[in-house]
JSON list of C-alpha atoms in Angstrom, two decimals:
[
{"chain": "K", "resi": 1, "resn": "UNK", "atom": "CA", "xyz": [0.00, 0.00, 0.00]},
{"chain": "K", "resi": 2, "resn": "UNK", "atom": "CA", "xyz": [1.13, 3.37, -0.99]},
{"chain": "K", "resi": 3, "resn": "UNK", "atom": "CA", "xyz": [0.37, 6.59, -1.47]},
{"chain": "K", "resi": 4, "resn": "UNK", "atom": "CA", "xyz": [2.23, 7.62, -4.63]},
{"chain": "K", "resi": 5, "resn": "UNK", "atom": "CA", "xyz": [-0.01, 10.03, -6.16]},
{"chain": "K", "resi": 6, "resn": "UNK", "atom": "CA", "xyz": [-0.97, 11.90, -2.91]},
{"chain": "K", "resi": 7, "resn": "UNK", "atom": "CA", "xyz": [2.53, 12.01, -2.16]},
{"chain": "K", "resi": 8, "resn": "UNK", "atom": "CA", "xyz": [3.26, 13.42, -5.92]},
{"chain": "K", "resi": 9, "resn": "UNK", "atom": "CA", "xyz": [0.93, 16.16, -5.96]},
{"chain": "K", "resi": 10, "resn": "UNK", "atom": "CA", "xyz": [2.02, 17.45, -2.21]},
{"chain": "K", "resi": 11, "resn": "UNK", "atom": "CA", "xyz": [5.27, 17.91, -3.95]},
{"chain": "K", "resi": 12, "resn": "UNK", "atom": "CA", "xyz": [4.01, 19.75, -6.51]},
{"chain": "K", "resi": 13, "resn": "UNK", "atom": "CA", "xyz": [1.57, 21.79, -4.56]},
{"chain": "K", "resi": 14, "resn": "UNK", "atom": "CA", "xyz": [4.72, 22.91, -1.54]},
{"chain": "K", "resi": 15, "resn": "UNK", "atom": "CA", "xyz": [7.39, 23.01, -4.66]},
{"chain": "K", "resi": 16, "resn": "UNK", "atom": "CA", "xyz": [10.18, 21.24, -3.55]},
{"chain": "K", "resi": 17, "resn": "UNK", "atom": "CA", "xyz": [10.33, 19.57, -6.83]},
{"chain": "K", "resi": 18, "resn": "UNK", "atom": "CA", "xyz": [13.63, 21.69, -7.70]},
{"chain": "K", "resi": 19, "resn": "UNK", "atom": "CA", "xyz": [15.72, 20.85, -4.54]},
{"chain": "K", "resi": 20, "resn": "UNK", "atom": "CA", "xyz": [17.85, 17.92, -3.98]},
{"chain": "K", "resi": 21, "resn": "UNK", "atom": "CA", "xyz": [16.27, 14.96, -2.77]},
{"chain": "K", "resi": 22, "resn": "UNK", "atom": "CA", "xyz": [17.59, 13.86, 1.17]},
{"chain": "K", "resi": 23, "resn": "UNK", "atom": "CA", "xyz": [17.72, 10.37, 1.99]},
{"chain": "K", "resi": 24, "resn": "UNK", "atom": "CA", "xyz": [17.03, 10.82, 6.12]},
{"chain": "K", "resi": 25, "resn": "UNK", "atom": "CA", "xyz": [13.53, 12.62, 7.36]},
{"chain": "K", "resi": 26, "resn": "UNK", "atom": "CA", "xyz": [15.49, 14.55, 9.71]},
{"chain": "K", "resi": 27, "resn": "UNK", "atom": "CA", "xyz": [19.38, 15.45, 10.18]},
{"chain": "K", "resi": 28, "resn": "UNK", "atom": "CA", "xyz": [20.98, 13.59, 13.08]},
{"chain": "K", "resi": 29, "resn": "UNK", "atom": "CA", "xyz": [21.00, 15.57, 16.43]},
{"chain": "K", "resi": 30, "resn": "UNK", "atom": "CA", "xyz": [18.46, 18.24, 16.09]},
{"chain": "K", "resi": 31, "resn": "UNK", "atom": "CA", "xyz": [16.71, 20.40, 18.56]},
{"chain": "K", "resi": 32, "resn": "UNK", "atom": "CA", "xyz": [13.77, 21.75, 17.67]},
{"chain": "K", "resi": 33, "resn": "UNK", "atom": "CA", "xyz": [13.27, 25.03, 18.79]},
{"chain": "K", "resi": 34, "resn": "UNK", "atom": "CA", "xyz": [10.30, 25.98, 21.40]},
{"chain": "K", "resi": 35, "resn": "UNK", "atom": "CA", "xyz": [10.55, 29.71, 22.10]},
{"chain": "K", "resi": 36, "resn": "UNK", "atom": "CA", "xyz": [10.36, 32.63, 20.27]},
{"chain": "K", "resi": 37, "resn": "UNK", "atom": "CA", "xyz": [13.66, 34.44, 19.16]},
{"chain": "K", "resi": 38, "resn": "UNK", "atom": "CA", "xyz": [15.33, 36.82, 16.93]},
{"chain": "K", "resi": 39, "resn": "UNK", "atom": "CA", "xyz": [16.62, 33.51, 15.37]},
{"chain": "K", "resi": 40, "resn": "UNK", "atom": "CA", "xyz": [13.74, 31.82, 15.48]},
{"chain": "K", "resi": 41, "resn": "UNK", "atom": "CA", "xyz": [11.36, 33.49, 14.37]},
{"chain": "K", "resi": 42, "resn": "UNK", "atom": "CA", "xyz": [7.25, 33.34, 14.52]},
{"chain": "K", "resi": 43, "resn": "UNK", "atom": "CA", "xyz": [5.64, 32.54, 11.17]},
{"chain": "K", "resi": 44, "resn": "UNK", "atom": "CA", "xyz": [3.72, 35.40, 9.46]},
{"chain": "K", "resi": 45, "resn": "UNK", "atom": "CA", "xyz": [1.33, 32.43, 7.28]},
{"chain": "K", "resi": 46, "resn": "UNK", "atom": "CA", "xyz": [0.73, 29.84, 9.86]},
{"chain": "K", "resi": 47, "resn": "UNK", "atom": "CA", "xyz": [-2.51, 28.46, 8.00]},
{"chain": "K", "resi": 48, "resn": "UNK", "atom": "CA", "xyz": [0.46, 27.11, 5.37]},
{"chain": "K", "resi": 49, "resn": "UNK", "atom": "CA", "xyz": [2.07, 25.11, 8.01]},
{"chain": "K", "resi": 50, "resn": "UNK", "atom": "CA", "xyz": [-1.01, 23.88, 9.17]},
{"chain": "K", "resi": 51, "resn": "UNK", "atom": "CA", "xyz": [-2.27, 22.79, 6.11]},
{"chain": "K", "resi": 52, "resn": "UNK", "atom": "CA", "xyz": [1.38, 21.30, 5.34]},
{"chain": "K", "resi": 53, "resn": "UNK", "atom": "CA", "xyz": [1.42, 19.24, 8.73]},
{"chain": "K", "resi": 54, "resn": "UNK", "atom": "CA", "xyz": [-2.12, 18.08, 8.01]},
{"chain": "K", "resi": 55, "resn": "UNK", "atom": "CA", "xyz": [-1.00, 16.33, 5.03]},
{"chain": "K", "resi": 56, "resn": "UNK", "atom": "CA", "xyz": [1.58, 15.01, 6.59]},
{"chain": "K", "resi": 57, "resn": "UNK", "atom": "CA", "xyz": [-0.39, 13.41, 9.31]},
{"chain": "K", "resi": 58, "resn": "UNK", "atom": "CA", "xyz": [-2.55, 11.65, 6.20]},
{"chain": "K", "resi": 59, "resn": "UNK", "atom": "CA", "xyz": [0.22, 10.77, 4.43]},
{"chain": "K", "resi": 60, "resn": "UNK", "atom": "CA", "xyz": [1.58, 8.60, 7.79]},
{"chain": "K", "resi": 61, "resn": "UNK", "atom": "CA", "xyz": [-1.20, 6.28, 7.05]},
{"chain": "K", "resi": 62, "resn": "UNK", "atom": "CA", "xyz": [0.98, 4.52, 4.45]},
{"chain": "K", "resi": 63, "resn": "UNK", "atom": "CA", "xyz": [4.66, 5.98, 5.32]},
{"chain": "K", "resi": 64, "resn": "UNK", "atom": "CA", "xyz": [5.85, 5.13, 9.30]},
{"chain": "K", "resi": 65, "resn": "UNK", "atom": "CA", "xyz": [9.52, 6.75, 8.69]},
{"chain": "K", "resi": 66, "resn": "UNK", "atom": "CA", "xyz": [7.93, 9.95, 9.15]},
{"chain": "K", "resi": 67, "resn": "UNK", "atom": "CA", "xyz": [5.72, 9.23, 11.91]},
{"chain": "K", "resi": 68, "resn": "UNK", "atom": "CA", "xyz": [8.10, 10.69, 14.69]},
{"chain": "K", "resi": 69, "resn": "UNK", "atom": "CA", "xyz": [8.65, 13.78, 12.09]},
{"chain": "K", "resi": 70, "resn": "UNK", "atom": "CA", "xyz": [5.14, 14.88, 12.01]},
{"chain": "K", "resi": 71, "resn": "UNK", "atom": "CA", "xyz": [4.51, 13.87, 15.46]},
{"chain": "K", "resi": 72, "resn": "UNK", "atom": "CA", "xyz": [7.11, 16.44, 16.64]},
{"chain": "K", "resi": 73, "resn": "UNK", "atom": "CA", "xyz": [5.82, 19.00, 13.80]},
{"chain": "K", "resi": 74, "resn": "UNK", "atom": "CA", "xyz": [2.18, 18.67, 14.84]},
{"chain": "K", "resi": 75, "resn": "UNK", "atom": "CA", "xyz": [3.18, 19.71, 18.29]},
{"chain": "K", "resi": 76, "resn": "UNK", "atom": "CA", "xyz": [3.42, 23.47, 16.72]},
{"chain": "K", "resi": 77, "resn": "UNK", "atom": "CA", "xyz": [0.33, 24.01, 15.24]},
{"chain": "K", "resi": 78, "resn": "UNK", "atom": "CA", "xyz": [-0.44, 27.39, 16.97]},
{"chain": "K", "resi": 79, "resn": "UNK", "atom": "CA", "xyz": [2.76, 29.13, 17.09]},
{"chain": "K", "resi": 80, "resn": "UNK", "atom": "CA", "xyz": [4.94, 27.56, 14.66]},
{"chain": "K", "resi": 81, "resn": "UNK", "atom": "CA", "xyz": [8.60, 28.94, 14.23]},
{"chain": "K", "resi": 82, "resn": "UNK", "atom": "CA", "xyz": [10.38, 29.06, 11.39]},
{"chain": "K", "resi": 83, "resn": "UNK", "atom": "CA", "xyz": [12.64, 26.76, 12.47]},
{"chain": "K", "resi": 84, "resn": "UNK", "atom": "CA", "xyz": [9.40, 24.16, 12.56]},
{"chain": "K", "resi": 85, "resn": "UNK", "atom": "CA", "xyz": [8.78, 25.43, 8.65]},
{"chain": "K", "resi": 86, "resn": "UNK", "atom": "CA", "xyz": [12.54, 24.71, 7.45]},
{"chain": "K", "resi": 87, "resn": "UNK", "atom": "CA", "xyz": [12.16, 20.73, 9.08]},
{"chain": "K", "resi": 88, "resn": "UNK", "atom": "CA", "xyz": [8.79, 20.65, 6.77]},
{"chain": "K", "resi": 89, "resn": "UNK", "atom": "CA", "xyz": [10.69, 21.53, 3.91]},
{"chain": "K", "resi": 90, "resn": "UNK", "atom": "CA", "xyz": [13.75, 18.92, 5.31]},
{"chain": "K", "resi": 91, "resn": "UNK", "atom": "CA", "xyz": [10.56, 16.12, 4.95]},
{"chain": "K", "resi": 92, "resn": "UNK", "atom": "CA", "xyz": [9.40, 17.24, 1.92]},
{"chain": "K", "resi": 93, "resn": "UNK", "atom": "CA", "xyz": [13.14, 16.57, 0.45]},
{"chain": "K", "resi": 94, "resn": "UNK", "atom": "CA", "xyz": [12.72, 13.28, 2.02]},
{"chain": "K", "resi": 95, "resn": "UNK", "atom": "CA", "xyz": [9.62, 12.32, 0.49]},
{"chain": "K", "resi": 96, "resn": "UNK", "atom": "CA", "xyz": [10.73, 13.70, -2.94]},
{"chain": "K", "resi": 97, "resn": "UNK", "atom": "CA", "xyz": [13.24, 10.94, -2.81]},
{"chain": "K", "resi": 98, "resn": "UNK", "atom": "CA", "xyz": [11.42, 7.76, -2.70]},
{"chain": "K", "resi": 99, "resn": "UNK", "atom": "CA", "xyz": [7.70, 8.87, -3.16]},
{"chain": "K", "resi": 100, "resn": "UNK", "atom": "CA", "xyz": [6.09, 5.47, -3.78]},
{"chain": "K", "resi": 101, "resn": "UNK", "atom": "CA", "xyz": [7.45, 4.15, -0.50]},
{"chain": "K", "resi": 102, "resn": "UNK", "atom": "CA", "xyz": [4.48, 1.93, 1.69]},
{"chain": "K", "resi": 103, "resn": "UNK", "atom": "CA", "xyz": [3.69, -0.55, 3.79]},
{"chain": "K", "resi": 104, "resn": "UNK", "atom": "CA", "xyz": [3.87, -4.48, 2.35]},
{"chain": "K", "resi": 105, "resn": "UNK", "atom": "CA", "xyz": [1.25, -6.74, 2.99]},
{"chain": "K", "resi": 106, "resn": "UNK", "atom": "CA", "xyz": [2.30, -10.47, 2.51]},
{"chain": "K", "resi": 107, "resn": "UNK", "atom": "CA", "xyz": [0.27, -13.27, 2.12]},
{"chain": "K", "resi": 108, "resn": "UNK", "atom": "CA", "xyz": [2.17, -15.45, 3.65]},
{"chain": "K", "resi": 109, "resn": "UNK", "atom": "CA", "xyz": [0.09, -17.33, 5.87]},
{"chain": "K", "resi": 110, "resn": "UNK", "atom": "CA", "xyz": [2.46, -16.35, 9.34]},
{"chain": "K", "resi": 111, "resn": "UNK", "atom": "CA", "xyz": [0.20, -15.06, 11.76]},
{"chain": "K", "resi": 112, "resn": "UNK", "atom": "CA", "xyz": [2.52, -14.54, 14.60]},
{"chain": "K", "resi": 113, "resn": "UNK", "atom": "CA", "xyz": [1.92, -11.16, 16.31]},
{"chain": "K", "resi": 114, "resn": "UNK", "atom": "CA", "xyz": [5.06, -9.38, 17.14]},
{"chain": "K", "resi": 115, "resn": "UNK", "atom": "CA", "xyz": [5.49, -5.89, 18.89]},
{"chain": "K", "resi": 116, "resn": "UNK", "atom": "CA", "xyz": [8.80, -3.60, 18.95]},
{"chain": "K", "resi": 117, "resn": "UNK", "atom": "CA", "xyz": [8.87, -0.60, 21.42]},
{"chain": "K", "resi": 118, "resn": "UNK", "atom": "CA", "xyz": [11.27, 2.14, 22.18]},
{"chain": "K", "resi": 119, "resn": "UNK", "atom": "CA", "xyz": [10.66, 4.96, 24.50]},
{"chain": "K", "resi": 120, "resn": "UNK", "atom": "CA", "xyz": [13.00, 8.52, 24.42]},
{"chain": "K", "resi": 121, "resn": "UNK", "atom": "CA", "xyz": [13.48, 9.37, 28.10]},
{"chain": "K", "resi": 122, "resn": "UNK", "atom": "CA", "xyz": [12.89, 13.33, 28.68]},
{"chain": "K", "resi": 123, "resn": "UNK", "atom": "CA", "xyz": [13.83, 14.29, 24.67]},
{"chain": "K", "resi": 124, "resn": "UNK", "atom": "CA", "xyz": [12.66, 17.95, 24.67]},
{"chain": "K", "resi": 125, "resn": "UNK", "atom": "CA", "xyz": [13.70, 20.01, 27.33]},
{"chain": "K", "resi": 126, "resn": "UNK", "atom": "CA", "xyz": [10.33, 22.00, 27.39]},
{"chain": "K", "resi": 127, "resn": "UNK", "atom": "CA", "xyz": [7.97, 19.34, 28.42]},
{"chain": "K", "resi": 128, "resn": "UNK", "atom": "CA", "xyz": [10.29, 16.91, 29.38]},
{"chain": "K", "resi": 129, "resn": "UNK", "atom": "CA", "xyz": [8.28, 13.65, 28.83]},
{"chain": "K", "resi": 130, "resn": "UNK", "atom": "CA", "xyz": [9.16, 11.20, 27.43]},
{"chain": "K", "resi": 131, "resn": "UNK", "atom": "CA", "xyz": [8.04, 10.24, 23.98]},
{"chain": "K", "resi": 132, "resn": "UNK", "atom": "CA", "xyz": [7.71, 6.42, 23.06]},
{"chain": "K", "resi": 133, "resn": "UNK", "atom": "CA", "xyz": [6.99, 5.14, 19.60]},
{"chain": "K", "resi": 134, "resn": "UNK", "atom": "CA", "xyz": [6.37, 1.11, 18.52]},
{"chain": "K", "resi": 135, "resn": "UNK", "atom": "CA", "xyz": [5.36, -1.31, 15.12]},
{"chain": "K", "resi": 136, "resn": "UNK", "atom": "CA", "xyz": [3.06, -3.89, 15.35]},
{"chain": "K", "resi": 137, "resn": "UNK", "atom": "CA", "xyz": [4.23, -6.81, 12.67]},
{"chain": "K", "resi": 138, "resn": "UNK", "atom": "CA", "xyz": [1.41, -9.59, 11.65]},
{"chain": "K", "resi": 139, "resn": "UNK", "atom": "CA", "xyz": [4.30, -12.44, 10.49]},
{"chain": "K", "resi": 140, "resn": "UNK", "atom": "CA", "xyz": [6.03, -9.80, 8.07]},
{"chain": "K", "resi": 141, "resn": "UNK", "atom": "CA", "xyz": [4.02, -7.33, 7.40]},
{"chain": "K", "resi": 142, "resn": "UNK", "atom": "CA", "xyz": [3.53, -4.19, 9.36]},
{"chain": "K", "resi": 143, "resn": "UNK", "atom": "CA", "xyz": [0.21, -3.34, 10.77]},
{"chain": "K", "resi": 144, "resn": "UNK", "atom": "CA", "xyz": [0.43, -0.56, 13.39]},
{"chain": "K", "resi": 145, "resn": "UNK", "atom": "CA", "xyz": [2.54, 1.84, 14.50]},
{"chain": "K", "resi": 146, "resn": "UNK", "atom": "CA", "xyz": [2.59, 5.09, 16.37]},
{"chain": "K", "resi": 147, "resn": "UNK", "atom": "CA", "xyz": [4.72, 7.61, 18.08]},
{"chain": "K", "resi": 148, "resn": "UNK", "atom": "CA", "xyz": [3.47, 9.40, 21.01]},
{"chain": "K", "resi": 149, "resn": "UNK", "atom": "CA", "xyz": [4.33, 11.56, 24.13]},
{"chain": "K", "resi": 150, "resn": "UNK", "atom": "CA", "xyz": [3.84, 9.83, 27.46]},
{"chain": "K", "resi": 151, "resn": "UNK", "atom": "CA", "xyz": [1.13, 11.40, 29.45]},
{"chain": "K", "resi": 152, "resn": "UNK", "atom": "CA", "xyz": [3.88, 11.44, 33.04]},
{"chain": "K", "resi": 153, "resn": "UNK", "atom": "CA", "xyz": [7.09, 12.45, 33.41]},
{"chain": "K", "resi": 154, "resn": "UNK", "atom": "CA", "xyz": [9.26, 9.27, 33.73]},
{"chain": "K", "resi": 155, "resn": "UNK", "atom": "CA", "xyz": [12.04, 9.32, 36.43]},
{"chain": "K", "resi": 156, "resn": "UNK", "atom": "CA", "xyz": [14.44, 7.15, 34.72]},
{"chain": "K", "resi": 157, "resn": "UNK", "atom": "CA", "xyz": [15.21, 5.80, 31.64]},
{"chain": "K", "resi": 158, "resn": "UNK", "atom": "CA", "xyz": [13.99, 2.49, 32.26]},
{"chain": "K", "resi": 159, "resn": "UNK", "atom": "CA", "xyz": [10.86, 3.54, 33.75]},
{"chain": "K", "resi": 160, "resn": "UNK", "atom": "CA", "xyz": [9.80, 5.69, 30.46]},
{"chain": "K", "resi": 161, "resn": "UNK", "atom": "CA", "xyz": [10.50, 2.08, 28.62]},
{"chain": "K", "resi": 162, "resn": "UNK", "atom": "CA", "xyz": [8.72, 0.07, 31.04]},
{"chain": "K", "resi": 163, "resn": "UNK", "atom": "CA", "xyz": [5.61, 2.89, 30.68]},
{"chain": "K", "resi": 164, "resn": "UNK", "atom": "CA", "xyz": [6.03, 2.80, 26.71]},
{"chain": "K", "resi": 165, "resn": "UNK", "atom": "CA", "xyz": [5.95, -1.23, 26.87]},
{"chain": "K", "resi": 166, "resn": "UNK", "atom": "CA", "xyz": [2.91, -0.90, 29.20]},
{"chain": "K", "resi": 167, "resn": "UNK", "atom": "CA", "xyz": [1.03, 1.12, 26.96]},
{"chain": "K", "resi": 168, "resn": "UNK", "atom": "CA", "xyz": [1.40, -0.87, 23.78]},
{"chain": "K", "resi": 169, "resn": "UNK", "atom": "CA", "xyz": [0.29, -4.24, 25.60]},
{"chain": "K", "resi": 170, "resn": "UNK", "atom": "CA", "xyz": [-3.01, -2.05, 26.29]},
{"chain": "K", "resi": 171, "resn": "UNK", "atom": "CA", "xyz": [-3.21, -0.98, 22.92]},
{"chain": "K", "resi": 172, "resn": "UNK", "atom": "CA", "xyz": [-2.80, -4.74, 21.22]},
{"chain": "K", "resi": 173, "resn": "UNK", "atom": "CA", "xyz": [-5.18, -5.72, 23.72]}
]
């Protein structure tokens, strides 16, 4: 399953079509930026980021590497910086590369239910919570995934993994 065409005609709607594709969603290391600054500015058009982060958010029906992306993005709806903007663009790039990217669906007749989780103990320094993410694999093929912000602040690394592991038994439940 795949979103090829959707994916297509955001890129030609947001015009990244000239840049160079970028093979990660995201560089390495990056901080995104909470408060307002003379280098980080507020945007002016924030309906444009909105509308931009929306799509996003549809398009992670089909693509889980950007899950975490627009999770973090969607976080900014009401004040976005420009900072927020310019790691848009970054996933645009990404998507430019490999637009018919999906999730397979084998018929393979393996119906073992498997579960991977990973939490991120205290990421961003504003909220500090944690934020945990996790796939859901029917034999091969991917069926759910999500990344989300844990509703406490964890104490410890291995308490934010035991809450992230806690929370996906509920959910497969």
């Amino acid at each position: 399953m795949n979103q090829r065409k959707y994916c297509l005609e955001l890129l030609h709607e947001y015009g990244p079509l000239g840049c160079k594709p970028l093979s990660t969603p995201n560089e390495q290391n990056v901080v995104i930026a909470t408060e307002v600054s003379d280098k980080d500015p507020l945007l002016e058009n924030i309906t444009y980021y909105q509308k931009l982060v929306g799509k996003f958010i549809y398009l992670t029906m089909t693509r889980p590497d950007i899950a975490y992306f627009v999770h973090c993005l969607s976080q900014f709806m009401h004040k976005p910086l420009f900072p927020h903007l310019k790691l848009a663009i970054h996933v645009l790039r990404y998507l430019k590369l490999s637009p018919r990217k999906g999730v397979l669906v084998e018929n393979e007749g393996n119906f073992q239910l498997s579960a991977y989780v990973d939490a991120d103990w205290a990421k961003a320094s504003s909220f500090r919570k944690s934020v945990n993410g996790y796939c859901v694999y029917l034999g091969n093929s991917l069926i759910s995934w999500k990344s989300k912000k844990q509703n406490v602040v964890s104490r410890s690394s291995a308490e934010s993994e035991y809450r992230a592991m806690s929370n996906v038994a509920t959910e497969i439940m």
